[in-house]
PDB file of C-alpha atoms and ligand atoms in Angstrom:
ATOM      1  CA  MET J   1      69.111-101.443 -69.151  1.00 89.00           C
ATOM      2  CA  LYS J   2      68.346-101.297 -72.843  1.00 94.00           C
ATOM      3  CA  PRO J   3      70.348 -98.698 -74.768  1.00 96.00           C
ATOM      4  CA  THR J   4      68.330 -95.746 -76.041  1.00 96.00           C
ATOM      5  CA  PRO J   5      67.937 -95.176 -79.799  1.00 96.00           C
ATOM      6  CA  ALA J   6      70.346 -92.208 -79.522  1.00 97.00           C
ATOM      7  CA  GLU J   7      72.987 -94.452 -77.887  1.00 97.00           C
ATOM      8  CA  LEU J   8      72.471 -97.020 -80.614  1.00 98.00           C
ATOM      9  CA  TYR J   9      72.938 -94.359 -83.280  1.00 98.00           C
ATOM     10  CA  ALA J  10      76.108 -93.194 -81.509  1.00 98.00           C
ATOM     11  CA  SER J  11      77.601 -96.674 -81.666  1.00 97.00           C
ATOM     12  CA  LEU J  12      76.475 -97.128 -85.270  1.00 97.00           C
ATOM     13  CA  ILE J  13      78.194 -93.880 -86.274  1.00 98.00           C
ATOM     14  CA  SER J  14      81.321 -94.816 -84.297  1.00 97.00           C
ATOM     15  CA  SER J  15      81.478 -98.119 -86.144  1.00 98.00           C
ATOM     16  CA  THR J  16      82.411 -96.190 -89.313  1.00 98.00           C
ATOM     17  CA  GLY J  17      85.485 -94.772 -87.565  1.00 98.00           C
ATOM     18  CA  GLU J  18      83.922 -91.315 -87.296  1.00 98.00           C
ATOM     19  CA  ASP J  19      84.669 -89.012 -84.394  1.00 97.00           C
ATOM     20  CA  LEU J  20      81.429 -88.365 -82.526  1.00 97.00           C
ATOM     21  CA  GLN J  21      83.004 -85.404 -80.779  1.00 96.00           C
ATOM     22  CA  ARG J  22      83.524 -83.329 -83.907  1.00 96.00           C
ATOM     23  CA  PRO J  23      81.108 -80.387 -83.965  1.00 96.00           C
ATOM     24  CA  GLY J  24      79.037 -81.566 -86.936  1.00 97.00           C
ATOM     25  CA  LEU J  25      78.222 -84.873 -85.290  1.00 98.00           C
ATOM     26  CA  GLN J  26      77.705 -83.930 -81.663  1.00 96.00           C
ATOM     27  CA  GLY J  27      73.939 -83.688 -81.842  1.00 97.00           C
ATOM     28  CA  THR J  28      73.495 -86.275 -84.563  1.00 98.00           C
ATOM     29  CA  PRO J  29      72.628 -89.371 -82.507  1.00 98.00           C
ATOM     30  CA  ALA J  30      69.833 -87.489 -80.737  1.00 98.00           C
ATOM     31  CA  ARG J  31      68.560 -85.922 -83.964  1.00 98.00           C
ATOM     32  CA  ALA J  32      68.666 -89.235 -85.826  1.00 98.00           C
ATOM     33  CA  ALA J  33      66.769 -90.928 -83.001  1.00 98.00           C
ATOM     34  CA  THR J  34      64.061 -88.251 -83.135  1.00 98.00           C
ATOM     35  CA  ALA J  35      63.791 -88.614 -86.907  1.00 98.00           C
ATOM     36  CA  PHE J  36      63.591 -92.393 -86.654  1.00 97.00           C
ATOM     37  CA  GLU J  37      60.903 -92.151 -84.017  1.00 97.00           C
ATOM     38  CA  TYR J  38      58.846 -89.948 -86.356  1.00 97.00           C
ATOM     39  CA  LEU J  39      59.387 -92.220 -89.363  1.00 97.00           C
ATOM     40  CA  THR J  40      58.125 -95.195 -87.366  1.00 98.00           C
ATOM     41  CA  SER J  41      55.365 -93.376 -85.470  1.00 98.00           C
ATOM     42  CA  GLY J  42      52.715 -95.379 -87.360  1.00 98.00           C
ATOM     43  CA  TYR J  43      53.239 -98.235 -84.882  1.00 98.00           C
ATOM     44  CA  LYS J  44      51.707 -96.089 -82.174  1.00 98.00           C
ATOM     45  CA  GLN J  45      48.564 -95.255 -84.152  1.00 97.00           C
ATOM     46  CA  SER J  46      45.388 -97.206 -84.693  1.00 97.00           C
ATOM     47  CA  VAL J  47      42.783 -97.057 -87.456  1.00 96.00           C
ATOM     48  CA  GLN J  48      40.113 -95.908 -84.978  1.00 95.00           C
ATOM     49  CA  GLU J  49      42.246 -93.001 -83.800  1.00 95.00           C
ATOM     50  CA  VAL J  50      43.249 -91.965 -87.324  1.00 95.00           C
ATOM     51  CA  VAL J  51      39.750 -92.141 -88.829  1.00 94.00           C
ATOM     52  CA  ASN J  52      38.243 -90.545 -85.710  1.00 89.00           C
ATOM     53  CA  ASP J  53      34.673 -90.951 -86.947  1.00 86.00           C
ATOM     54  CA  ALA J  54      35.258 -88.814 -90.062  1.00 91.00           C
ATOM     55  CA  LEU J  55      32.717 -90.881 -91.984  1.00 92.00           C
ATOM     56  CA  PHE J  56      29.930 -88.949 -93.622  1.00 92.00           C
ATOM     57  CA  PRO J  57      26.602 -90.207 -94.936  1.00 92.00           C
ATOM     58  CA  SER J  58      26.251 -90.105 -98.707  1.00 91.00           C
ATOM     59  CA  ASP J  59      23.652 -91.547-101.030  1.00 90.00           C
ATOM     60  CA  SER J  60      25.989 -91.514-104.006  1.00 90.00           C
ATOM     61  CA  ASN J  61      27.386 -94.796-105.191  1.00 91.00           C
ATOM     62  CA  ASP J  62      29.668 -93.222-107.772  1.00 94.00           C
ATOM     63  CA  MET J  63      33.348 -93.896-107.622  1.00 96.00           C
ATOM     64  CA  VAL J  64      35.475 -91.649-105.404  1.00 95.00           C
ATOM     65  CA  VAL J  65      39.090 -91.287-106.533  1.00 96.00           C
ATOM     66  CA  VAL J  66      41.935 -89.557-104.718  1.00 96.00           C
ATOM     67  CA  ARG J  67      45.123 -89.639-106.679  1.00 96.00           C
ATOM     68  CA  ASP J  68      48.750 -88.515-106.377  1.00 97.00           C
ATOM     69  CA  ILE J  69      48.900 -88.761-102.588  1.00 97.00           C
ATOM     70  CA  GLU J  70      52.558 -88.317-101.610  1.00 97.00           C
ATOM     71  CA  LEU J  71      54.051 -91.239 -99.814  1.00 97.00           C
ATOM     72  CA  PHE J  72      57.240 -91.779 -97.807  1.00 98.00           C
ATOM     73  CA  SER J  73      58.078 -95.083 -96.185  1.00 98.00           C
ATOM     74  CA  LEU J  74      61.015 -97.242 -95.086  1.00 98.00           C
ATOM     75  CA  CYS J  75      61.693-100.614 -96.655  1.00 97.00           C
ATOM     76  CA  GLU J  76      61.894-103.327 -94.062  1.00 98.00           C
ATOM     77  CA  HIS J  77      64.814-105.046 -95.758  1.00 96.00           C
ATOM     78  CA  HIS J  78      67.305-102.178 -95.743  1.00 95.00           C
ATOM     79  CA  MET J  79      65.600 -99.480 -93.682  1.00 96.00           C
ATOM     80  CA  LEU J  80      66.078 -97.078 -96.588  1.00 97.00           C
ATOM     81  CA  PRO J  81      63.287 -94.848 -97.850  1.00 97.00           C
ATOM     82  CA  PHE J  82      60.919 -95.540-100.648  1.00 97.00           C
ATOM     83  CA  ILE J  83      59.146 -92.530-102.052  1.00 97.00           C
ATOM     84  CA  GLY J  84      56.209 -92.226-104.361  1.00 98.00           C
ATOM     85  CA  LYS J  85      52.520 -91.703-104.854  1.00 98.00           C
ATOM     86  CA  ALA J  86      49.384 -93.565-103.918  1.00 98.00           C
ATOM     87  CA  HIS J  87      46.087 -93.534-105.809  1.00 98.00           C
ATOM     88  CA  VAL J  88      42.925 -94.661-104.083  1.00 98.00           C
ATOM     89  CA  GLY J  89      39.451 -95.327-105.446  1.00 97.00           C
ATOM     90  CA  TYR J  90      36.332 -96.751-103.829  1.00 97.00           C
ATOM     91  CA  ILE J  91      32.621 -97.137-104.414  1.00 97.00           C
ATOM     92  CA  PRO J  92      30.699 -95.998-101.345  1.00 96.00           C
ATOM     93  CA  THR J  93      27.626 -97.734-100.005  1.00 95.00           C
ATOM     94  CA  GLY J  94      26.184 -95.026 -97.760  1.00 93.00           C
ATOM     95  CA  LYS J  95      29.359 -93.666 -96.165  1.00 93.00           C
ATOM     96  CA  VAL J  96      32.255 -91.615 -97.480  1.00 94.00           C
ATOM     97  CA  LEU J  97      35.534 -91.013 -95.739  1.00 94.00           C
ATOM     98  CA  GLY J  98      36.815 -87.474 -95.058  1.00 92.00           C
ATOM     99  CA  LEU J  99      39.376 -86.680 -97.743  1.00 89.00           C
ATOM    100  CA  SER J 100      42.307 -86.050 -95.418  1.00 94.00           C
ATOM    101  CA  LYS J 101      41.632 -89.383 -93.724  1.00 96.00           C
ATOM    102  CA  VAL J 102      42.623 -91.293 -96.831  1.00 96.00           C
ATOM    103  CA  ALA J 103      46.030 -89.617 -96.608  1.00 97.00           C
ATOM    104  CA  ARG J 104      46.245 -90.250 -92.872  1.00 97.00           C
ATOM    105  CA  ILE J 105      45.543 -93.956 -93.289  1.00 98.00           C
ATOM    106  CA  ILE J 106      48.350 -94.121 -95.847  1.00 98.00           C
ATOM    107  CA  ASP J 107      50.729 -92.261 -93.514  1.00 98.00           C
ATOM    108  CA  MET J 108      49.916 -94.519 -90.577  1.00 98.00           C
ATOM    109  CA  TYR J 109      50.963 -97.616 -92.516  1.00 98.00           C
ATOM    110  CA  ALA J 110      53.814 -95.889 -94.370  1.00 98.00           C
ATOM    111  CA  ARG J 111      55.417 -94.821 -91.066  1.00 98.00           C
ATOM    112  CA  ARG J 112      56.290 -98.402 -90.261  1.00 98.00           C
ATOM    113  CA  LEU J 113      58.903-100.756 -91.690  1.00 98.00           C
ATOM    114  CA  GLN J 114      57.236-101.892 -94.876  1.00 98.00           C
ATOM    115  CA  ILE J 115      57.275-103.672 -98.133  1.00 97.00           C
ATOM    116  CA  GLN J 116      55.310-101.879-100.830  1.00 98.00           C
ATOM    117  CA  GLU J 117      53.022-104.840-101.596  1.00 98.00           C
ATOM    118  CA  GLN J 118      51.902-105.119 -97.988  1.00 98.00           C
ATOM    119  CA  LEU J 119      51.433-101.368 -97.613  1.00 98.00           C
ATOM    120  CA  THR J 120      49.160-101.369-100.688  1.00 98.00           C
ATOM    121  CA  HIS J 121      47.031-104.155 -99.247  1.00 98.00           C
ATOM    122  CA  GLN J 122      46.814-102.657 -95.777  1.00 98.00           C
ATOM    123  CA  VAL J 123      45.552 -99.346 -97.178  1.00 98.00           C
ATOM    124  CA  ALA J 124      42.971-101.082 -99.402  1.00 98.00           C
ATOM    125  CA  SER J 125      41.606-103.381 -96.735  1.00 98.00           C
ATOM    126  CA  THR J 126      41.443-100.611 -94.129  1.00 98.00           C
ATOM    127  CA  ILE J 127      39.437 -98.370 -96.465  1.00 97.00           C
ATOM    128  CA  ALA J 128      37.144-101.290 -97.304  1.00 97.00           C
ATOM    129  CA  GLU J 129      36.673-102.042 -93.618  1.00 96.00           C
ATOM    130  CA  VAL J 130      35.953 -98.542 -92.353  1.00 95.00           C
ATOM    131  CA  THR J 131      33.693 -97.429 -95.220  1.00 95.00           C
ATOM    132  CA  GLY J 132      31.997-100.727 -96.042  1.00 95.00           C
ATOM    133  CA  ALA J 133      32.677 -99.821 -99.703  1.00 96.00           C
ATOM    134  CA  ALA J 134      31.448-102.112-102.471  1.00 96.00           C
ATOM    135  CA  GLY J 135      34.951-102.088-103.873  1.00 97.00           C
ATOM    136  CA  VAL J 136      38.339-100.499-103.301  1.00 98.00           C
ATOM    137  CA  GLY J 137      41.357-100.053-105.554  1.00 98.00           C
ATOM    138  CA  VAL J 138      44.775 -98.860-104.437  1.00 98.00           C
ATOM    139  CA  ILE J 139      47.797 -98.347-106.663  1.00 98.00           C
ATOM    140  CA  ILE J 140      51.176 -97.303-105.323  1.00 98.00           C
ATOM    141  CA  GLU J 141      54.119 -96.306-107.477  1.00 98.00           C
ATOM    142  CA  ALA J 142      57.417 -95.733-105.727  1.00 97.00           C
ATOM    143  CA  LYS J 143      61.154 -95.439-106.130  1.00 97.00           C
ATOM    144  CA  HIS J 144      63.212 -97.433-103.677  1.00 95.00           C
ATOM    145  CA  LEU J 145      66.463 -95.882-102.476  1.00 95.00           C
ATOM    146  CA  CYS J 146      67.776 -99.352-101.641  1.00 93.00           C
ATOM    147  CA  MET J 147      67.754 -99.981-105.399  1.00 91.00           C
ATOM    148  CA  MET J 148      69.011 -96.537-106.349  1.00 91.00           C
ATOM    149  CA  MET J 149      71.851 -96.020-103.863  1.00 90.00           C
ATOM    150  CA  ARG J 150      73.155 -99.562-103.500  1.00 86.00           C
ATOM    151  CA  GLY J 151      72.828-103.022-105.013  1.00 82.00           C
ATOM    152  CA  VAL J 152      71.951-102.754-108.685  1.00 80.00           C
ATOM    153  CA  GLU J 153      71.960 -98.918-108.540  1.00 79.00           C
ATOM    154  CA  LYS J 154      69.069 -98.487-110.916  1.00 79.00           C
ATOM    155  CA  GLN J 155      68.016 -94.850-110.789  1.00 81.00           C
ATOM    156  CA  ASN J 156      64.898 -94.894-112.884  1.00 82.00           C
ATOM    157  CA  SER J 157      63.013 -97.997-111.936  1.00 89.00           C
ATOM    158  CA  VAL J 158      59.605 -97.454-110.426  1.00 93.00           C
ATOM    159  CA  MET J 159      57.786-100.218-108.620  1.00 95.00           C
ATOM    160  CA  LYS J 160      54.027-100.369-109.100  1.00 97.00           C
ATOM    161  CA  THR J 161      51.746-102.398-106.882  1.00 98.00           C
ATOM    162  CA  SER J 162      47.997-102.663-106.829  1.00 97.00           C
ATOM    163  CA  ALA J 163      45.329-104.096-104.579  1.00 98.00           C
ATOM    164  CA  MET J 164      41.813-104.496-105.965  1.00 98.00           C
ATOM    165  CA  LEU J 165      39.034-105.557-103.617  1.00 98.00           C
ATOM    166  CA  GLY J 166      35.333-106.297-104.087  1.00 98.00           C
ATOM    167  CA  SER J 167      33.852-104.844-107.275  1.00 97.00           C
ATOM    168  CA  PHE J 168      37.262-103.500-108.310  1.00 97.00           C
ATOM    169  CA  ARG J 169      38.417-107.080-108.547  1.00 96.00           C
ATOM    170  CA  ALA J 170      35.229-108.716-109.808  1.00 97.00           C
ATOM    171  CA  ASN J 171      34.131-106.122-112.334  1.00 95.00           C
ATOM    172  CA  LEU J 172      36.357-105.237-115.272  1.00 96.00           C
ATOM    173  CA  SER J 173      34.453-102.051-116.133  1.00 96.00           C
ATOM    174  CA  THR J 174      34.839-100.739-112.563  1.00 96.00           C
ATOM    175  CA  ARG J 175      38.543-101.406-112.651  1.00 96.00           C
ATOM    176  CA  SER J 176      38.841 -99.774-116.088  1.00 96.00           C
ATOM    177  CA  GLU J 177      36.963 -96.690-114.873  1.00 96.00           C
ATOM    178  CA  PHE J 178      39.428 -96.375-111.980  1.00 97.00           C
ATOM    179  CA  LEU J 179      42.464 -96.744-114.223  1.00 95.00           C
ATOM    180  CA  ALA J 180      41.025 -94.256-116.740  1.00 95.00           C
ATOM    181  CA  LEU J 181      40.506 -91.665-113.967  1.00 94.00           C
ATOM    182  CA  LEU J 182      44.154 -92.047-112.968  1.00 93.00           C
ATOM    183  CA  ASN J 183      45.350 -91.351-116.477  1.00 88.00           C
ATOM    184  CA  ASN J 184      43.354 -88.189-117.114  1.00 76.00           C
TER     185      ASN J 184
HETATM  186 ZN1   ZN A 201      65.023-102.381 -99.567  1.00 80.11          ZN
END
């Protein structure tokens, strides 16, 4: 039988030489397993379920921007958190997405083992797909604990990634409008 996540955490903790029987650690394998399950719960979700038809008709084709969406994910190389903000813009063509759904799409992909570049692209292409937008731009800025706590131990570096699709890629003035809205 495959060991449970809690059993795996127990052996991981034991490998440090720690005593799993001391009071502070007795419930830790089970708690850590529950936390890990939550932090990777995005694998069990689908776009359909997350969007849940929260698409509303709109005859505006002005840019929609949602910025400073908090983001927590785990890097797939070290399984340490990266933490930051996502900014999303799109130009609707008849349909707009419920505001909270933008955040839920981000969470679904962020609660998986990730690299920031891929996360940025997945969010952009999902928003393009579900809304049929003329263009989508996503920028993510994040601090990676794998860089801050280990390795080069750089505390202040922020990684920025962007994905520009459709008119956000083809049209400089659209892209500039998006970037200007983020800086206001
Ligand atoms: Zn890492």
